[in-house]
């Protein structure tokens, strides 16, 4: 099997790492710019001919690019005869997505196009991982070279600020702290590579490294810091009030932060059935272990 990985961010790196480590499949990486590492091919996502040429002989595309670039990649993959496309849609389950999604960055358009192309012979699988642990990385998820264009990628932009020991806990409709499924980017890469050889090819695989409610997540961070956090608890009404204020002040970053908390409270980043976990032969890292590892040198 020949694999093309689109993008050179941290998630793309982990997919490449496990492909190289297992050694069963050949792969290339597609990048807009020169990048060190494995076999990297410079591509122009606005040039269909260029993309089709570089996808010749590829069986599976793993995308980590968004927007028009991903749509162009999907079109080229179909025309190049790619058998399966894994879109850059690593988050909550598709079944929990709102019809009009304020957090959408082109993922819905990509899924719609992939569904259109199923009848023309190109399958697709979404890998839902919940929230990436890297949301709580020192410096934020952008410091982990992921989600830099998401608008809320700095340290503390989602739920808890480990350094300042403040948190925002969203509650669900039943008045309980929202439950979150989460996965480390490294394990997302491992899951994807492990799934390539499975006979099952559903439209969606769901995976996680851990699952806990938002209050328990903060307790893990409090143990790390050795002290309690300043907690703010939010239901849908209080978050909607914050959203109105953010919009009225044209604060785009705060608007995205609040939308993330609203989506969490509505259960977008949780799922009961992690249908991929039981099909792979490795154990993903737990959130507590990951958090203590990445912050070990930051707080001394």
CSV table of C-alpha atoms in Angstrom, one decimal:
chain,number,residue,atom,x,y,z
A,1,UNK,CA,0.0,0.0,0.0
A,2,UNK,CA,1.3,3.5,-0.9
A,3,UNK,CA,0.3,6.4,1.4
A,4,UNK,CA,0.4,10.1,0.8
A,5,UNK,CA,0.4,12.3,3.9
A,6,UNK,CA,-0.8,15.9,3.1
A,7,UNK,CA,0.8,18.4,5.4
A,8,UNK,CA,3.9,18.5,7.7
A,9,UNK,CA,2.4,19.5,11.1
A,10,UNK,CA,2.8,17.5,14.2
A,11,UNK,CA,-0.1,15.1,13.4
A,12,UNK,CA,1.3,14.4,10.0
A,13,UNK,CA,4.7,13.8,11.6
A,14,UNK,CA,3.2,11.1,13.9
A,15,UNK,CA,1.5,9.4,11.0
A,16,UNK,CA,4.8,9.3,9.1
A,17,UNK,CA,6.6,8.2,12.3
A,18,UNK,CA,4.5,5.1,12.7
A,19,UNK,CA,4.4,4.3,9.0
A,20,UNK,CA,8.3,4.3,9.1
A,21,UNK,CA,8.4,2.4,12.3
A,22,UNK,CA,6.2,-0.4,11.1
A,23,UNK,CA,7.7,-0.5,7.7
A,24,UNK,CA,4.8,-2.2,5.9
A,25,UNK,CA,3.8,0.6,3.6
A,26,UNK,CA,5.6,3.1,1.4
A,27,UNK,CA,4.7,6.8,1.9
A,28,UNK,CA,5.4,10.3,0.8
A,29,UNK,CA,4.6,13.6,2.4
A,30,UNK,CA,3.1,16.5,0.5
A,31,UNK,CA,4.1,20.0,1.5
A,32,UNK,CA,3.7,23.6,0.2
A,33,UNK,CA,7.3,24.3,1.3
A,34,UNK,CA,10.6,22.5,1.7
A,35,UNK,CA,10.6,20.4,4.9
A,36,UNK,CA,13.1,18.1,6.5
A,37,UNK,CA,12.4,14.5,7.2
A,38,UNK,CA,11.0,11.7,5.1
A,39,UNK,CA,10.4,11.9,1.4
A,40,UNK,CA,8.7,15.3,1.0
A,41,UNK,CA,7.3,16.4,-2.3
A,42,UNK,CA,6.5,20.1,-2.9
A,43,UNK,CA,3.0,20.6,-4.2
A,44,UNK,CA,0.7,23.4,-5.3
A,45,UNK,CA,-2.8,22.8,-4.0
A,46,UNK,CA,-4.2,25.2,-6.5
A,47,UNK,CA,-2.8,23.2,-9.4
A,48,UNK,CA,-4.8,20.0,-10.1
A,49,UNK,CA,-2.3,18.7,-12.7
A,50,UNK,CA,0.5,19.0,-10.1
A,51,UNK,CA,-1.5,17.2,-7.5
A,52,UNK,CA,-2.8,14.4,-9.8
A,53,UNK,CA,0.8,13.8,-11.0
A,54,UNK,CA,2.1,13.4,-7.4
A,55,UNK,CA,-0.8,11.2,-6.3
A,56,UNK,CA,-0.3,8.7,-9.2
A,57,UNK,CA,0.0,5.2,-7.7
A,58,UNK,CA,-1.2,6.3,-4.2
A,59,UNK,CA,-3.7,4.1,-2.5
A,60,UNK,CA,-4.6,6.1,0.6
A,61,UNK,CA,-4.4,9.9,1.3
A,62,UNK,CA,-4.1,11.0,4.9
A,63,UNK,CA,-4.9,14.7,5.0
A,64,UNK,CA,-3.9,17.3,7.6
A,65,UNK,CA,-4.7,20.3,5.5
A,66,UNK,CA,-8.0,22.3,5.5
A,67,UNK,CA,-10.1,24.6,3.4
A,68,UNK,CA,-9.7,25.0,-0.3
A,69,UNK,CA,-6.4,23.0,-0.2
A,70,UNK,CA,-8.2,19.9,1.1
A,71,UNK,CA,-11.0,20.3,-1.4
A,72,UNK,CA,-8.5,20.5,-4.2
A,73,UNK,CA,-6.7,17.5,-2.8
A,74,UNK,CA,-9.9,15.5,-2.7
A,75,UNK,CA,-10.6,16.3,-6.3
A,76,UNK,CA,-7.1,15.3,-7.3
A,77,UNK,CA,-7.2,12.1,-5.3
A,78,UNK,CA,-10.4,11.0,-7.1
A,79,UNK,CA,-8.9,11.8,-10.5
A,80,UNK,CA,-5.6,10.0,-9.6
A,81,UNK,CA,-7.5,6.8,-8.7
A,82,UNK,CA,-6.9,6.9,-4.9
A,83,UNK,CA,-8.9,4.2,-3.2
A,84,UNK,CA,-9.4,5.9,0.2
A,85,UNK,CA,-9.2,9.4,1.7
A,86,UNK,CA,-8.8,10.2,5.4
A,87,UNK,CA,-9.9,13.9,5.8
A,88,UNK,CA,-8.5,16.4,8.2
A,89,UNK,CA,-11.4,16.1,10.5
A,90,UNK,CA,-9.9,15.0,13.8
A,91,UNK,CA,-12.3,16.1,16.5
A,92,UNK,CA,-15.8,15.1,17.7
A,93,UNK,CA,-18.0,12.5,16.1
A,94,UNK,CA,-19.9,13.6,12.9
A,95,UNK,CA,-23.2,12.6,14.6
A,96,UNK,CA,-22.6,15.4,17.2
A,97,UNK,CA,-21.9,18.2,14.7
A,98,UNK,CA,-24.3,21.1,14.4
A,99,UNK,CA,-26.0,21.7,11.0
A,100,UNK,CA,-24.6,25.2,11.0
A,101,UNK,CA,-21.2,24.8,12.7
A,102,UNK,CA,-19.5,28.0,14.0
A,103,UNK,CA,-16.3,26.1,14.4
A,104,UNK,CA,-16.2,24.7,10.9
A,105,UNK,CA,-13.0,25.4,8.9
A,106,UNK,CA,-14.0,23.7,5.7
A,107,UNK,CA,-14.5,20.2,7.2
A,108,UNK,CA,-18.2,20.0,6.4
A,109,UNK,CA,-17.6,20.9,2.7
A,110,UNK,CA,-14.9,18.2,2.6
A,111,UNK,CA,-17.2,15.5,4.0
A,112,UNK,CA,-19.9,16.5,1.6
A,113,UNK,CA,-17.6,16.2,-1.4
A,114,UNK,CA,-16.2,12.9,-0.2
A,115,UNK,CA,-19.8,11.6,0.1
A,116,UNK,CA,-20.4,12.6,-3.5
A,117,UNK,CA,-17.4,10.7,-4.6
A,118,UNK,CA,-18.2,7.4,-2.9
A,119,UNK,CA,-20.3,6.4,-5.9
A,120,UNK,CA,-17.3,7.0,-8.1
A,121,UNK,CA,-15.1,4.6,-6.2
A,122,UNK,CA,-13.2,6.6,-3.6
A,123,UNK,CA,-14.0,5.6,0.0
A,124,UNK,CA,-13.4,7.8,3.0
A,125,UNK,CA,-13.0,7.4,6.8
A,126,UNK,CA,-13.1,10.1,9.4
A,127,UNK,CA,-11.0,9.5,12.5
A,128,UNK,CA,-12.8,11.1,15.5
A,129,UNK,CA,-10.5,11.6,18.5
A,130,UNK,CA,-12.4,14.0,20.7
A,131,UNK,CA,-10.2,16.8,22.1
A,132,UNK,CA,-6.5,16.6,21.4
A,133,UNK,CA,-4.4,16.5,24.6
A,134,UNK,CA,-2.3,19.1,23.0
A,135,UNK,CA,-4.9,21.7,23.8
A,136,UNK,CA,-3.2,21.6,27.2
A,137,UNK,CA,0.4,21.7,25.9
A,138,UNK,CA,2.8,24.3,27.3
A,139,UNK,CA,2.3,27.3,25.0
A,140,UNK,CA,-1.0,25.9,23.7
A,141,UNK,CA,-1.8,23.6,20.8
A,142,UNK,CA,0.0,25.9,18.4
A,143,UNK,CA,3.3,25.2,20.3
A,144,UNK,CA,2.7,21.6,19.4
A,145,UNK,CA,2.5,22.6,15.7
A,146,UNK,CA,-1.2,21.8,15.4
A,147,UNK,CA,-4.2,24.0,14.8
A,148,UNK,CA,-2.2,27.2,14.3
A,149,UNK,CA,-5.0,28.8,12.2
A,150,UNK,CA,-7.9,27.7,14.4
A,151,UNK,CA,-8.2,31.1,16.1
A,152,UNK,CA,-8.0,29.6,19.6
A,153,UNK,CA,-4.6,27.8,19.8
A,154,UNK,CA,-2.8,29.7,22.6
A,155,UNK,CA,-2.1,28.4,26.1
A,156,UNK,CA,-5.2,28.4,28.1
A,157,UNK,CA,-7.6,29.0,25.2
A,158,UNK,CA,-9.5,25.9,26.0
A,159,UNK,CA,-11.1,25.0,29.4
A,160,UNK,CA,-8.0,25.3,31.6
A,161,UNK,CA,-4.9,27.4,31.8
A,162,UNK,CA,-2.3,25.2,33.6
A,163,UNK,CA,0.2,28.0,34.2
A,164,UNK,CA,-2.2,30.6,35.6
A,165,UNK,CA,-4.3,27.9,37.4
A,166,UNK,CA,-7.6,29.2,36.1
A,167,UNK,CA,-10.4,27.2,34.4
A,168,UNK,CA,-13.8,27.4,32.7
A,169,UNK,CA,-15.9,24.3,33.3
A,170,UNK,CA,-18.9,23.8,31.0
A,171,UNK,CA,-21.9,22.0,32.3
A,172,UNK,CA,-24.3,19.9,30.2
A,173,UNK,CA,-28.1,20.2,30.0
A,174,UNK,CA,-28.5,17.9,33.0
A,175,UNK,CA,-26.4,20.2,35.2
A,176,UNK,CA,-23.3,18.0,35.3
A,177,UNK,CA,-19.8,18.8,34.2
A,178,UNK,CA,-19.5,18.0,30.5
A,179,UNK,CA,-17.8,14.7,29.6
A,180,UNK,CA,-14.9,14.8,27.1
A,181,UNK,CA,-13.2,12.1,25.1
A,182,UNK,CA,-9.6,13.0,24.5
A,183,UNK,CA,-6.5,11.6,22.6
A,184,UNK,CA,-2.8,12.6,22.3
A,185,UNK,CA,-1.8,13.5,18.7
A,186,UNK,CA,0.9,10.8,18.9
A,187,UNK,CA,-1.8,8.2,19.5
A,188,UNK,CA,-4.0,9.6,16.8
A,189,UNK,CA,-1.2,9.0,14.3
A,190,UNK,CA,-0.7,5.5,15.8
A,191,UNK,CA,-4.4,4.7,15.5
A,192,UNK,CA,-4.6,5.9,11.9
A,193,UNK,CA,-1.6,3.7,10.8
A,194,UNK,CA,-2.9,0.7,12.8
A,195,UNK,CA,-6.3,1.0,11.1
A,196,UNK,CA,-4.9,1.0,7.5
A,197,UNK,CA,-4.5,-2.8,7.7
A,198,UNK,CA,-7.9,-3.5,9.2
A,199,UNK,CA,-10.6,-5.1,7.0
A,200,UNK,CA,-13.2,-2.7,8.5
A,201,UNK,CA,-13.5,0.5,6.5
A,202,UNK,CA,-16.4,2.4,8.1
A,203,UNK,CA,-17.2,6.1,7.4
A,204,UNK,CA,-16.0,6.9,10.9
A,205,UNK,CA,-13.6,5.4,13.4
A,206,UNK,CA,-13.8,6.7,17.0
A,207,UNK,CA,-10.8,6.5,19.3
A,208,UNK,CA,-9.7,7.9,22.6
A,209,UNK,CA,-6.9,7.8,25.1
A,210,UNK,CA,-9.0,9.0,28.0
A,211,UNK,CA,-12.5,10.0,28.9
A,212,UNK,CA,-13.5,12.2,31.9
A,213,UNK,CA,-15.7,15.1,32.8
A,214,UNK,CA,-14.4,18.6,32.8
A,215,UNK,CA,-14.2,18.9,36.6
A,216,UNK,CA,-12.1,15.7,36.8
A,217,UNK,CA,-9.8,17.0,34.1
A,218,UNK,CA,-9.2,20.1,36.1
A,219,UNK,CA,-8.4,17.9,39.2
A,220,UNK,CA,-5.7,16.2,37.2
A,221,UNK,CA,-4.2,19.6,36.4
A,222,UNK,CA,-4.6,20.6,40.1
A,223,UNK,CA,-2.6,17.5,41.2
A,224,UNK,CA,0.1,18.5,38.7
A,225,UNK,CA,0.3,22.0,40.1
A,226,UNK,CA,-0.2,20.9,43.7
A,227,UNK,CA,-2.9,23.5,44.3
A,228,UNK,CA,-6.6,24.2,43.5
A,229,UNK,CA,-7.5,26.2,40.4
A,230,UNK,CA,-9.7,29.3,40.3
A,231,UNK,CA,-12.9,27.8,38.8
A,232,UNK,CA,-15.7,29.4,36.8
A,233,UNK,CA,-18.7,27.2,36.1
A,234,UNK,CA,-20.8,27.7,33.0
A,235,UNK,CA,-24.1,26.5,31.7
A,236,UNK,CA,-25.4,27.1,28.3
A,237,UNK,CA,-27.1,30.4,29.3
A,238,UNK,CA,-24.0,31.9,30.9
A,239,UNK,CA,-21.9,30.9,27.9
A,240,UNK,CA,-24.4,32.4,25.5
A,241,UNK,CA,-24.1,35.7,27.5
A,242,UNK,CA,-20.3,35.5,27.1
A,243,UNK,CA,-20.7,34.8,23.4
A,244,UNK,CA,-23.0,37.9,23.0
A,245,UNK,CA,-20.4,40.1,24.7
A,246,UNK,CA,-17.5,38.7,22.7
A,247,UNK,CA,-19.4,39.3,19.4
A,248,UNK,CA,-20.4,42.8,20.4
A,249,UNK,CA,-16.8,43.7,21.1
A,250,UNK,CA,-15.6,42.0,17.9
A,251,UNK,CA,-13.3,39.7,19.9
A,252,UNK,CA,-12.8,36.9,17.4
A,253,UNK,CA,-10.5,34.8,19.6
A,254,UNK,CA,-12.9,35.0,22.6
A,255,UNK,CA,-15.8,34.1,20.3
A,256,UNK,CA,-14.1,30.9,19.2
A,257,UNK,CA,-13.1,30.1,22.8
A,258,UNK,CA,-16.7,30.3,23.9
A,259,UNK,CA,-18.0,28.3,21.0
A,260,UNK,CA,-15.5,25.5,22.0
A,261,UNK,CA,-17.0,25.5,25.5
A,262,UNK,CA,-20.5,25.5,24.2
A,263,UNK,CA,-19.8,22.6,21.9
A,264,UNK,CA,-18.2,20.8,24.9
A,265,UNK,CA,-21.2,21.3,27.0
A,266,UNK,CA,-23.4,20.0,24.2
A,267,UNK,CA,-21.4,16.8,24.1
A,268,UNK,CA,-19.7,17.3,20.8
A,269,UNK,CA,-16.4,15.9,22.0
A,270,UNK,CA,-17.7,12.8,23.7
A,271,UNK,CA,-18.8,9.4,22.4
A,272,UNK,CA,-19.8,6.2,24.2
A,273,UNK,CA,-18.4,3.8,21.6
A,274,UNK,CA,-14.7,4.2,20.7
A,275,UNK,CA,-15.0,1.6,18.0
A,276,UNK,CA,-11.4,1.7,17.0
A,277,UNK,CA,-9.8,1.1,20.4
A,278,UNK,CA,-10.7,-2.6,20.6
A,279,UNK,CA,-9.4,-3.3,17.1
A,280,UNK,CA,-5.8,-2.1,17.6
A,281,UNK,CA,-2.9,-3.7,19.5
A,282,UNK,CA,-1.6,-0.9,21.6
A,283,UNK,CA,-2.7,1.1,24.6
A,284,UNK,CA,-2.9,4.9,24.2
A,285,UNK,CA,-1.4,7.1,26.9
A,286,UNK,CA,-3.7,8.3,29.6
A,287,UNK,CA,-4.2,12.1,30.0
A,288,UNK,CA,-2.7,12.3,33.5
A,289,UNK,CA,0.5,10.6,32.3
A,290,UNK,CA,0.7,12.8,29.2
A,291,UNK,CA,0.1,16.0,31.1
A,292,UNK,CA,2.8,15.3,33.8
A,293,UNK,CA,5.3,14.4,31.0
A,294,UNK,CA,4.9,17.5,28.9
A,295,UNK,CA,4.8,19.9,31.8
A,296,UNK,CA,7.7,18.3,33.7
A,297,UNK,CA,10.3,20.8,32.7
A,298,UNK,CA,8.0,23.9,32.7
A,299,UNK,CA,7.1,24.2,36.3
A,300,UNK,CA,10.4,23.5,38.1
